Amino acid sequence: MSVASKIEAKLGDKKFLGGDKPSAEDVKLFNEMLGENNTHLHRWVKHMASFTEPERSSWKAVKPAEGGFKCSVAGDAKAAGEKPVAAAKKAARTAVEAKITLKAGKGAKEVEELIKMIKVDGLDMGTFKGAEKELKWSCTIDDMKVSKQDLLDMTVGFVDYVEKTDFTSWTNI
């Protein structure tokens, strides 16, 4: 049985290794598997997991340039025998508009304050406009640091307040 299969079996239908709440055991295993400060790797794993197995299986292999590539976990890629390619001067940015449907009895200002507490590199909070049962949020993200799945996780993570989140606009700027 593989290590992944053993962990899968131990987790079963639990959220964390010890049950409903994270523990030091979860942190230890997470760090053993992915490392403590590999933020790009963590983002990549989270993003890859957001796709179904059939979606991932349908992707075509990327053909490397002549001579192949050497890659490090940190994401530095270069053709064999070449110097590392400098990072792009300006990362791609996206303007996002979302409609957040609130649970009954929850206020838009309350949810706005919760979202504003989230500090994520690559996210410019933008503006909020509240209505009776929804909150409209306009923000800007750095595509290399924040994904659509990240934004969705940020809002639906407030399960006591948010019913659902719909992205109404996703525009490259």
Backbone as a printed PyTorch tensor [residue, N CA C, xyz], in Angstrom:
tensor([[[  0.8520,  -1.1810,   0.0000],
         [  0.0000,   0.0000,   0.0000],
         [  0.8960,   1.2410,   0.0000]],

        [[  0.6060,   2.1910,  -0.8930],
         [  1.4190,   3.3970,  -0.9920],
         [  1.1690,   4.3210,   0.1990]],

        [[  2.0750,   5.2610,   0.4090],
         [  1.9250,   6.2360,   1.4970],
         [  0.6410,   7.0340,   1.2980]],

        [[  0.3950,   7.4540,   0.0420],
         [ -0.8190,   8.2190,  -0.2480],
         [ -2.0700,   7.4080,   0.0870]],

        [[ -2.0660,   6.1080,  -0.2280],
         [ -3.2180,   5.2400,   0.0710],
         [ -3.4270,   5.1030,   1.5740]],

        [[ -2.3300,   5.0380,   2.3330],
         [ -2.4330,   4.9440,   3.7890],
         [ -3.0360,   6.2230,   4.3790]],

        [[ -2.5790,   7.3660,   3.8600],
         [ -3.1230,   8.6460,   4.3410],
         [ -4.5870,   8.7610,   3.9470]],

        [[ -4.9210,   8.3830,   2.7180],
         [ -6.3100,   8.4070,   2.2380],
         [ -7.2020,   7.5690,   3.1570]],

        [[ -6.7340,   6.3640,   3.4990],
         [ -7.5030,   5.4820,   4.3770],
         [ -7.6670,   6.0780,   5.7740]],

        [[ -6.6030,   6.7000,   6.2920],
         [ -6.6590,   7.2850,   7.6340],
         [ -7.6280,   8.4740,   7.6760]],

        [[ -7.6340,   9.2620,   6.5960],
         [ -8.5310,  10.4130,   6.5530],
         [ -9.9930,   9.9840,   6.4560]],

        [[-10.2660,   8.9660,   5.6360],
         [-11.6470,   8.5080,   5.4850],
         [-12.5580,   9.6620,   5.1630]],

        [[-13.5870,   9.8750,   5.9730],
         [-14.5080,  10.9950,   5.7450],
         [-14.2530,  12.1560,   6.7040]],

        [[-13.0670,  12.1410,   7.3370],
         [-12.7050,  13.2100,   8.2700],
         [-12.0720,  14.3740,   7.5030]],

        [[-12.2060,  15.5810,   8.0360],
         [-11.5740,  16.7560,   7.4390],
         [-10.0750,  16.7670,   7.6930]],

        [[ -9.6730,  16.3040,   8.8740],
         [ -8.2770,  16.3210,   9.2860],
         [ -7.9150,  14.9510,   9.8600]],

        [[ -6.6430,  14.7170,  10.0720],
         [ -6.1870,  13.4200,  10.5630],
         [ -6.8410,  13.0340,  11.8890]],

        [[ -7.0500,  14.0440,  12.7600],
         [ -7.6230,  13.7750,  14.0690],
         [ -9.1160,  13.9900,  14.1600]],

        [[ -9.7710,  14.3600,  13.0780],
         [-11.2190,  14.5930,  13.1220],
         [-11.6110,  15.8800,  12.4370]],

        [[-12.3930,  16.7080,  13.1410],
         [-12.9270,  17.9410,  12.5600],
         [-12.0160,  19.1560,  12.6860]],

        [[-10.9760,  19.0460,  13.5080],
         [-10.1060,  20.1990,  13.7250],
         [ -8.6630,  19.8270,  13.3910]],

        [[ -7.9200,  20.7830,  12.8160],
         [ -6.5110,  20.5020,  12.4990],
         [ -5.6950,  20.3350,  13.7770]],

        [[ -4.6300,  19.5470,  13.6550],
         [ -3.7740,  19.2940,  14.8090],
         [ -2.3110,  19.3830,  14.3870]],

        [[ -1.4290,  19.2460,  15.3690],
         [  0.0100,  19.2400,  15.0880],
         [  0.3580,  18.0790,  14.1570]],

        [[ -0.3770,  16.9780,  14.2580],
         [ -0.1470,  15.8280,  13.3740],
         [ -0.4060,  16.2060,  11.9030]],

        [[ -1.4540,  17.0080,  11.6520],
         [ -1.7480,  17.4790,  10.2950],
         [ -0.6180,  18.3560,   9.7690]],

        [[ -0.1540,  19.2780,  10.6070],
         [  0.9240,  20.1830,  10.2130],
         [  2.1880,  19.3970,   9.9000]],

        [[  2.5130,  18.4490,  10.7500],
         [  3.7190,  17.6370,  10.5540],
         [  3.6670,  16.8790,   9.2340]],

        [[  2.5500,  16.2180,   8.9570],
         [  2.4210,  15.4600,   7.7120],
         [  2.4430,  16.3840,   6.4970]],

        [[  1.7320,  17.4970,   6.5880],
         [  1.7070,  18.4710,   5.4950],
         [  3.1190,  18.9460,   5.1780]],

        [[  3.8780,  19.3240,   6.2040],
         [  5.2410,  19.8120,   5.9980],
         [  6.1720,  18.7150,   5.4970]],

        [[  5.9600,  17.4700,   5.9510],
         [  6.7760,  16.3640,   5.4500],
         [  6.5190,  16.1270,   3.9680]],

        [[  5.2690,  16.3020,   3.5480],
         [  4.9120,  16.0470,   2.1560],
         [  5.2730,  17.2030,   1.2290]],

        [[  5.0370,  18.4400,   1.6780],
         [  5.1790,  19.5940,   0.7890],
         [  6.2050,  20.6230,   1.2340]],

        [[  6.7450,  20.5010,   2.4120],
         [  7.6910,  21.4900,   2.9060],
         [  6.9680,  22.6460,   3.5700]],

        [[  7.7020,  23.3630,   4.4150],
         [  7.0810,  24.4300,   5.2040],
         [  6.8230,  25.7120,   4.4170]],

        [[  7.7420,  26.1240,   3.5770],
         [  7.6310,  27.4380,   2.9450],
         [  7.5480,  27.3800,   1.4270]],

        [[  7.0560,  26.3060,   0.8910],
         [  6.9300,  26.1700,  -0.5580],
         [  5.5820,  26.7060,  -1.0160]],

        [[  5.3880,  28.0230,  -0.9040],
         [  4.0830,  28.6180,  -1.1900],
         [  3.6320,  28.3760,  -2.6240]],

        [[  4.5490,  28.3750,  -3.5760],
         [  4.1560,  28.1350,  -4.9690],
         [  3.7290,  26.6820,  -5.1580]],

        [[  4.4210,  25.7730,  -4.5110],
         [  4.0460,  24.3630,  -4.5710],
         [  2.6870,  24.1570,  -3.9180]],

        [[  2.4480,  24.7930,  -2.7780],
         [  1.1580,  24.6760,  -2.0890],
         [  0.0410,  25.1730,  -2.9950]],

        [[  0.2500,  26.3320,  -3.6350],
         [ -0.7540,  26.8880,  -4.5470],
         [ -1.0120,  25.9310,  -5.6950]],

        [[  0.0630,  25.3560,  -6.2680],
         [ -0.0610,  24.4550,  -7.4020],
         [ -0.8620,  23.2070,  -7.0090]],

        [[ -0.5530,  22.6150,  -5.8460],
         [ -1.2680,  21.4190,  -5.4060],
         [ -2.7540,  21.7440,  -5.2300]],

        [[ -3.0360,  22.8650,  -4.6050],
         [ -4.4250,  23.2710,  -4.3840],
         [ -5.1390,  23.4770,  -5.7160]],

        [[ -4.4510,  24.1190,  -6.6450],
         [ -5.0590,  24.3820,  -7.9490],
         [ -5.2670,  23.0760,  -8.7210]],

        [[ -4.2710,  22.1980,  -8.7280],
         [ -4.4030,  20.9150,  -9.4260],
         [ -5.5500,  20.1000,  -8.8380]],

        [[ -5.7110,  20.1410,  -7.5300],
         [ -6.7690,  19.3840,  -6.8710],
         [ -8.1610,  19.9160,  -7.2030]],

        [[ -8.2470,  21.1430,  -7.6990],
         [ -9.5470,  21.7110,  -8.0430],
         [-10.1040,  21.1200,  -9.3380]],

        [[ -9.2800,  20.3730, -10.0910],
         [ -9.7320,  19.7270, -11.3210],
         [-10.0590,  18.2700, -11.0350]],

        [[-11.0250,  17.7250, -11.7580],
         [-11.3660,  16.3140, -11.5910],
         [-10.3150,  15.4510, -12.2770]],

        [[-10.2690,  14.1810, -11.9060],
         [ -9.3200,  13.2620, -12.5410],
         [ -9.5480,  13.1870, -14.0510]],

        [[-10.8070,  13.1110, -14.5390],
         [-11.0010,  13.1110, -16.0010],
         [-10.4720,  14.3860, -16.6700]],

        [[-10.6350,  15.5420, -16.0070],
         [-10.0920,  16.7830, -16.5680],
         [ -8.5740,  16.7040, -16.6540]],

        [[ -7.9320,  16.2770, -15.5720],
         [ -6.4690,  16.1820, -15.5840],
         [ -5.9930,  15.1710, -16.6200]],

        [[ -6.7020,  14.0730, -16.7620],
         [ -6.3050,  13.0330, -17.7230],
         [ -6.4260,  13.5110, -19.1680]],

        [[ -7.2840,  14.4980, -19.4120],
         [ -7.4850,  14.9770, -20.7800],
         [ -6.4040,  15.9510, -21.2440]],

        [[ -5.5870,  16.4420, -20.3310],
         [ -4.5610,  17.4060, -20.6980],
         [ -3.4800,  16.7310, -21.5270]],

        [[ -3.0300,  17.4450, -22.5040],
         [ -1.9600,  16.9400, -23.3620],
         [ -0.6110,  17.2960, -22.7500]],

        [[  0.3680,  16.4500, -23.0000],
         [  1.7200,  16.6930, -22.4900],
         [  2.3110,  17.9080, -23.1960]],

        [[  3.0520,  18.6970, -22.4570],
         [  3.7470,  19.8440, -23.0190],
         [  5.0660,  19.3430, -23.5770]],

        [[  5.3130,  19.6610, -24.8320],
         [  6.5500,  19.2120, -25.4640],
         [  7.6680,  20.1740, -25.0820]],

        [[  8.7190,  19.6830, -24.4260],
         [  9.8180,  20.5700, -24.0360],
         [ 10.6130,  21.0240, -25.2530]],

        [[ 11.2580,  22.1610, -25.0970],
         [ 12.1150,  22.6760, -26.1620],
         [ 13.2700,  21.7110, -26.3860]],

        [[ 13.9030,  21.8030, -27.5220],
         [ 15.0310,  20.9260, -27.8460],
         [ 16.0600,  20.9870, -26.7240]],

        [[ 16.5350,  19.8450, -26.3100],
         [ 17.5100,  19.8000, -25.2190],
         [ 16.8500,  19.5710, -23.8730]],

        [[ 15.5100,  19.6250, -23.8070],
         [ 14.8000,  19.3540, -22.5600],
         [ 14.8520,  20.5170, -21.5870]],

        [[ 14.2880,  20.3030, -20.4250],
         [ 14.2610,  21.3200, -19.3860],
         [ 14.7940,  20.7580, -18.0960]],

        [[ 15.3750,  21.6240, -17.3040],
         [ 15.7410,  21.2990, -15.9350],
         [ 14.8700,  22.1890, -15.0660]],

        [[ 14.1550,  21.5970, -14.1490],
         [ 13.2590,  22.3740, -13.2910],
         [ 13.5600,  22.1280, -11.8280]],

        [[ 13.3890,  23.1580, -11.0310],
         [ 13.4940,  22.9990,  -9.5890],
         [ 12.1020,  23.1720,  -9.0160]],

        [[ 11.8860,  22.7250,  -7.7920],
         [ 10.5820,  22.8760,  -7.1510],
         [ 10.2050,  24.3440,  -7.0530]],

        [[ 11.1980,  25.2250,  -6.9260],
         [ 10.9220,  26.6540,  -6.8030],
         [ 10.4010,  27.2440,  -8.0970]],

        [[ 10.4060,  26.4800,  -9.2040],
         [  9.8090,  26.9610, -10.4310],
         [ 10.7830,  27.5650, -11.4110]],

        [[ 12.0870,  27.4900, -11.1540],
         [ 13.0530,  28.0140, -12.1070],
         [ 13.2130,  26.9990, -13.2180]],

        [[ 12.8390,  27.3660, -14.4330],
         [ 12.9750,  26.4390, -15.5540],
         [ 13.9350,  27.0260, -16.5650]],

        [[ 14.7790,  26.1670, -17.1320],
         [ 15.6980,  26.6140, -18.1640],
         [ 15.9900,  25.4500, -19.0840]],

        [[ 16.2540,  25.7660, -20.3260],
         [ 16.6430,  24.7190, -21.2550],
         [ 18.0070,  24.2090, -20.8130]],

        [[ 18.2320,  22.9190, -21.0410],
         [ 19.4930,  22.3140, -20.6150],
         [ 20.6710,  23.1050, -21.1650]],

        [[ 21.6120,  23.4570, -20.3040],
         [ 22.8190,  24.1600, -20.7150],
         [ 22.6720,  25.6670, -20.8260]],

        [[ 21.4780,  26.2090, -20.5610],
         [ 21.2720,  27.6560, -20.6670],
         [ 21.2100,  28.2930, -19.2940]],

        [[ 21.3890,  29.6210, -19.2790],
         [ 21.2430,  30.3680, -18.0380],
         [ 19.7540,  30.5080, -17.7340]],

        [[ 19.3810,  30.6680, -16.4570],
         [ 17.9610,  30.8230, -16.1220],
         [ 17.3410,  32.0140, -16.8310]],

        [[ 16.0830,  31.8390, -17.2340],
         [ 15.3430,  32.9200, -17.8840],
         [ 14.8490,  33.8710, -16.8060]],

        [[ 15.0250,  35.1720, -17.0300],
         [ 14.5650,  36.1630, -16.0510],
         [ 13.0460,  36.1350, -15.9700]],

        [[ 12.5170,  36.3960, -14.7930],
         [ 11.0690,  36.4220, -14.5990],
         [ 10.4630,  37.5670, -15.3970]],

        [[  9.2120,  37.3940, -15.7770],
         [  8.5170,  38.4440, -16.5280],
         [  8.5140,  39.7210, -15.6950]],

        [[  8.6420,  40.8700, -16.3730],
         [  8.7170,  42.1360, -15.6470],
         [  7.4120,  42.4800, -14.9540]],

        [[  6.3000,  42.1270, -15.6050],
         [  5.0140,  42.4630, -15.0170],
         [  4.0980,  41.2450, -15.0890]],

        [[  3.5980,  40.8260, -13.9510],
         [  2.7130,  39.6670, -13.9110],
         [  1.3620,  40.0290, -14.5120]],

        [[  0.6870,  39.0230, -15.0710],
         [ -0.6520,  39.2260, -15.6080],
         [ -1.6040,  39.5300, -14.4590]],

        [[ -2.5210,  40.4540, -14.6930],
         [ -3.4800,  40.8330, -13.6630],
         [ -4.8820,  40.6460, -14.2160]],

        [[ -5.7960,  40.3480, -13.3270],
         [ -7.1800,  40.1240, -13.7190],
         [ -8.0980,  40.9170, -12.8030]],

        [[ -9.0630,  41.6080, -13.4210],
         [-10.1140,  42.2910, -12.6680],
         [-11.2600,  41.2970, -12.5180]],

        [[-11.7020,  41.1170, -11.2890],
         [-12.7250,  40.1210, -10.9930],
         [-13.9170,  40.7980, -10.3390]],

        [[-15.1100,  40.3850, -10.7580],
         [-16.3260,  40.8310, -10.0940],
         [-17.0700,  39.5960,  -9.6470]],

        [[-17.4970,  39.6110,  -8.4010],
         [-18.1890,  38.4540,  -7.8360],
         [-19.4720,  38.8960,  -7.1560]],

        [[-20.4700,  38.0040,  -7.2230],
         [-21.7220,  38.2090,  -6.4930],
         [-21.7600,  37.1250,  -5.4180]],

        [[-21.7730,  37.5620,  -4.1710],
         [-21.7620,  36.6480,  -3.0320],
         [-23.1670,  36.6280,  -2.4360]],

        [[-23.8190,  35.4820,  -2.5140],
         [-25.1600,  35.3300,  -1.9590],
         [-25.0260,  34.9950,  -0.4740]],

        [[-25.6920,  35.7970,   0.3460],
         [-25.5860,  35.6570,   1.7970],
         [-26.6470,  34.7090,   2.3530]],

        [[-26.3140,  34.0560,   3.4380],
         [-27.2920,  33.2140,   4.1270],
         [-28.2980,  34.1230,   4.8270]],

        [[-29.4960,  33.6010,   5.0570],
         [-30.5710,  34.3560,   5.7040],
         [-30.0920,  34.9370,   7.0310]],

        [[-30.3960,  36.1980,   7.2330],
         [-30.0620,  36.8490,   8.4900],
         [-28.6440,  37.3880,   8.5790]],

        [[-27.8460,  37.2150,   7.5500],
         [-26.4590,  37.7040,   7.5690],
         [-26.3710,  39.0020,   6.7760]],

        [[-25.5730,  39.9340,   7.2970],
         [-25.4620,  41.2440,   6.6730],
         [-24.2580,  41.3540,   5.7460]],

        [[-24.4220,  42.1430,   4.6970],
         [-23.3580,  42.3400,   3.7130],
         [-22.1280,  42.9820,   4.3520]],

        [[-22.3150,  43.9350,   5.2320],
         [-21.1870,  44.6150,   5.8790],
         [-20.3780,  43.6320,   6.7280]],

        [[-21.0780,  42.7290,   7.3820],
         [-20.4470,  41.7130,   8.2140],
         [-19.5360,  40.8050,   7.3680]],

        [[-20.0280,  40.3590,   6.2090],
         [-19.2540,  39.4900,   5.3220],
         [-18.0990,  40.2780,   4.6900]],

        [[-18.3560,  41.5300,   4.3400],
         [-17.2870,  42.3800,   3.8020],
         [-16.1290,  42.4740,   4.7850]],

        [[-16.4250,  42.6890,   6.0440],
         [-15.3730,  42.7960,   7.0560],
         [-14.6010,  41.4840,   7.2080]],

        [[-15.2890,  40.3610,   7.1190],
         [-14.6150,  39.0620,   7.1930],
         [-13.6490,  38.8830,   6.0180]],

        [[-14.1110,  39.2080,   4.8290],
         [-13.2630,  39.0570,   3.6370],
         [-12.0620,  39.9890,   3.7110]],

        [[-12.2690,  41.1990,   4.1880],
         [-11.1740,  42.1660,   4.2970],
         [-10.0910,  41.7220,   5.2820]],

        [[-10.4270,  40.8170,   6.1850],
         [ -9.4450,  40.3200,   7.1450],
         [ -8.4500,  39.3760,   6.4830]],

        [[ -8.7990,  38.8570,   5.3250],
         [ -7.9180,  37.9220,   4.6160],
         [ -6.7850,  38.7220,   3.9760]],

        [[ -5.5700,  38.3110,   4.2500],
         [ -4.3900,  38.9670,   3.6850],
         [ -3.6920,  37.9710,   2.7700]],

        [[ -3.7370,  38.2410,   1.4700],
         [ -3.1370,  37.3520,   0.4860],
         [ -2.2830,  38.1760,  -0.4600]],

        [[ -1.0290,  37.7690,  -0.6000],
         [ -0.1450,  38.4240,  -1.5530],
         [ -0.7040,  38.2140,  -2.9570]],

        [[ -0.8750,  39.2950,  -3.6990],
         [ -1.3860,  39.2000,  -5.0620],
         [ -2.8640,  39.5350,  -5.1740]],

        [[ -3.5030,  39.9030,  -4.0640],
         [ -4.9190,  40.2660,  -4.0750],
         [ -5.0860,  41.7050,  -3.6330]],

        [[ -5.6500,  42.5350,  -4.5080],
         [ -6.0400,  43.8990,  -4.1510],
         [ -7.5330,  43.8380,  -3.8670]],

        [[ -7.9290,  44.0910,  -2.6360],
         [ -9.3080,  43.8930,  -2.1930],
         [-10.3460,  44.6250,  -3.0250]],

        [[-10.0440,  45.8130,  -3.4880],
         [-11.0010,  46.5370,  -4.3200],
         [-12.1630,  47.0890,  -3.5270]],

        [[-13.3750,  46.9820,  -4.1110],
         [-14.5510,  47.6060,  -3.5140],
         [-15.6540,  46.5730,  -3.2640]],

        [[-16.5430,  46.9380,  -2.3540],
         [-17.6840,  46.1010,  -2.0110],
         [-18.9470,  46.9410,  -2.1070]],

        [[-20.0260,  46.3080,  -2.5160],
         [-21.3210,  46.9810,  -2.5480],
         [-22.3530,  45.9900,  -2.0270]],

        [[-22.9600,  46.3470,  -0.8880],
         [-23.8950,  45.4370,  -0.2410],
         [-25.3300,  45.6990,  -0.6140]],

        [[-26.0980,  44.6440,  -0.6840],
         [-27.5430,  44.7080,  -0.8760],
         [-28.1630,  43.8400,   0.2210]],

        [[-29.4800,  43.6490,   0.1630],
         [-30.1550,  42.9220,   1.2360],
         [-29.6680,  41.4850,   1.3900]],

        [[-29.5530,  40.7420,   0.2820],
         [-29.1910,  39.3290,   0.3770],
         [-27.9210,  38.9780,  -0.3670]],

        [[-27.1800,  40.0190,  -0.7830],
         [-25.9540,  39.7320,  -1.5280],
         [-24.9210,  40.8260,  -1.3230]],

        [[-23.7030,  40.4650,  -1.6780],
         [-22.5820,  41.3950,  -1.6140],
         [-21.8660,  41.3170,  -2.9550]],

        [[-21.6660,  42.4680,  -3.5760],
         [-20.9020,  42.4980,  -4.8290],
         [-19.4900,  42.9410,  -4.4950]],

        [[-18.5220,  42.2050,  -5.0440],
         [-17.1100,  42.4520,  -4.7430],
         [-16.3460,  42.6030,  -6.0450]],

        [[-15.6380,  43.7140,  -6.1830],
         [-14.7530,  43.9450,  -7.3230],
         [-13.3280,  43.9880,  -6.7850]],

        [[-12.4610,  43.1330,  -7.3360],
         [-11.0830,  43.0820,  -6.8690],
         [-10.1540,  42.8450,  -8.0550]],

        [[ -8.8600,  42.9200,  -7.7950],
         [ -7.8470,  42.6590,  -8.8090],
         [ -6.8820,  41.6370,  -8.2460]],

        [[ -6.5070,  40.6670,  -9.0930],
         [ -5.5730,  39.6460,  -8.6390],
         [ -4.3600,  39.5650,  -9.5510]],

        [[ -3.2600,  39.1250,  -8.9890],
         [ -2.0540,  38.7770,  -9.7290],
         [ -2.2230,  37.3010, -10.0750]],

        [[ -2.3580,  36.9940, -11.3620],
         [ -2.6520,  35.6270, -11.8050],
         [ -1.6120,  34.6050, -11.3840]],

        [[ -0.3910,  35.0340, -11.1330],
         [  0.6590,  34.1070, -10.7290],
         [  0.5690,  33.7440,  -9.2430]],

        [[ -0.2250,  34.4960,  -8.4900],
         [ -0.2790,  34.2840,  -7.0450],
         [ -1.6540,  33.8790,  -6.5240]],

        [[ -2.7090,  34.2580,  -7.2380],
         [ -4.0680,  34.0010,  -6.7700],
         [ -4.8790,  33.4180,  -7.9230]],

        [[ -5.6060,  32.3490,  -7.6520],
         [ -6.4340,  31.7110,  -8.6710],
         [ -7.9180,  31.9500,  -8.3770]],

        [[ -8.7400,  31.5930,  -9.3480],
         [-10.1870,  31.6730,  -9.1590],
         [-10.5950,  30.7810,  -7.9900]],

        [[ -9.9670,  29.6080,  -7.9030],
         [-10.2730,  28.6870,  -6.8060],
         [ -9.9180,  29.3150,  -5.4550]],

        [[ -8.8070,  30.0570,  -5.4040],
         [ -8.4330,  30.7370,  -4.1570],
         [ -9.5270,  31.7090,  -3.7290]],

        [[-10.0290,  32.5110,  -4.6860],
         [-11.0790,  33.4850,  -4.3640],
         [-12.3500,  32.7820,  -3.8910]],

        [[-12.6890,  31.7040,  -4.5680],
         [-13.8740,  30.9490,  -4.1750],
         [-13.7110,  30.4060,  -2.7620]],

        [[-12.5360,  29.8360,  -2.4700],
         [-12.2680,  29.3060,  -1.1340],
         [-12.3670,  30.3950,  -0.0680]],

        [[-11.9140,  31.6130,  -0.4140],
         [-11.9380,  32.7080,   0.5490],
         [-13.3550,  33.0640,   0.9540]],

        [[-14.2870,  32.9960,   0.0070],
         [-15.6530,  33.4240,   0.3150],
         [-16.4990,  32.2880,   0.8630]],

        [[-16.5020,  31.1330,   0.2200],
         [-17.3540,  30.0490,   0.7050],
         [-16.8130,  29.4400,   1.9850]],

        [[-15.5830,  29.7880,   2.3400],
         [-15.0260,  29.3310,   3.6070],
         [-15.7830,  29.8760,   4.8120]],

        [[-16.5060,  30.9600,   4.6010],
         [-17.3270,  31.5300,   5.6670],
         [-18.7130,  30.8780,   5.6030]],

        [[-18.7560,  29.5780,   5.8840],
         [-19.9650,  28.7800,   5.6830],
         [-21.1660,  29.2570,   6.4880]],

        [[-20.9400,  29.9300,   7.5840],
         [-22.0590,  30.4220,   8.3840],
         [-22.6670,  31.6930,   7.8010]],

        [[-21.9850,  32.2980,   6.8260],
         [-22.4100,  33.5780,   6.2840],
         [-22.7390,  33.5420,   4.7940]],

        [[-22.0240,  32.7030,   4.0370],
         [-22.1080,  32.7290,   2.5750],
         [-22.8100,  31.4850,   2.0450]],

        [[-23.8270,  31.7050,   1.2190],
         [-24.5570,  30.6120,   0.5730],
         [-23.7890,  30.1240,  -0.6500]],

        [[-23.3770,  31.0830,  -1.5100],
         [-22.6120,  30.7360,  -2.7050],
         [-21.9460,  31.9810,  -3.2630]],

        [[-20.9800,  31.7500,  -4.1530],
         [-20.2680,  32.8390,  -4.8230],
         [-20.2940,  32.5890,  -6.3210]],

        [[-20.7300,  33.5950,  -7.0800],
         [-20.7170,  33.5320,  -8.5410],
         [-19.7950,  34.6130,  -9.0600]],

        [[-18.8760,  34.2280,  -9.9580],
         [-18.0050,  35.2060, -10.5920],
         [-18.7280,  35.7180, -11.8320]],

        [[-19.0390,  37.0090, -11.8420],
         [-19.8130,  37.5870, -12.9350],
         [-18.9430,  38.2030, -14.0180]],

        [[-17.6810,  38.4590, -13.6890],
         [-16.7670,  39.0400, -14.6720],
         [-15.3490,  38.6370, -14.3130]],

        [[-14.5660,  38.2950, -15.3370],
         [-13.1860,  37.8480, -15.1730],
         [-12.4290,  38.4240, -16.3580]],

        [[-11.8010,  39.6020, -16.1700],
         [-11.2250,  40.3360, -17.2910],
         [ -9.7280,  40.5530, -17.1140]],

        [[ -8.9280,  40.1040, -18.0910],
         [ -7.4970,  40.3620, -18.0550],
         [ -7.2390,  41.8440, -18.2700]],

        [[ -6.3300,  42.4110, -17.4540],
         [ -6.0110,  43.8310, -17.5970],
         [ -4.5240,  44.0170, -17.7900]]])
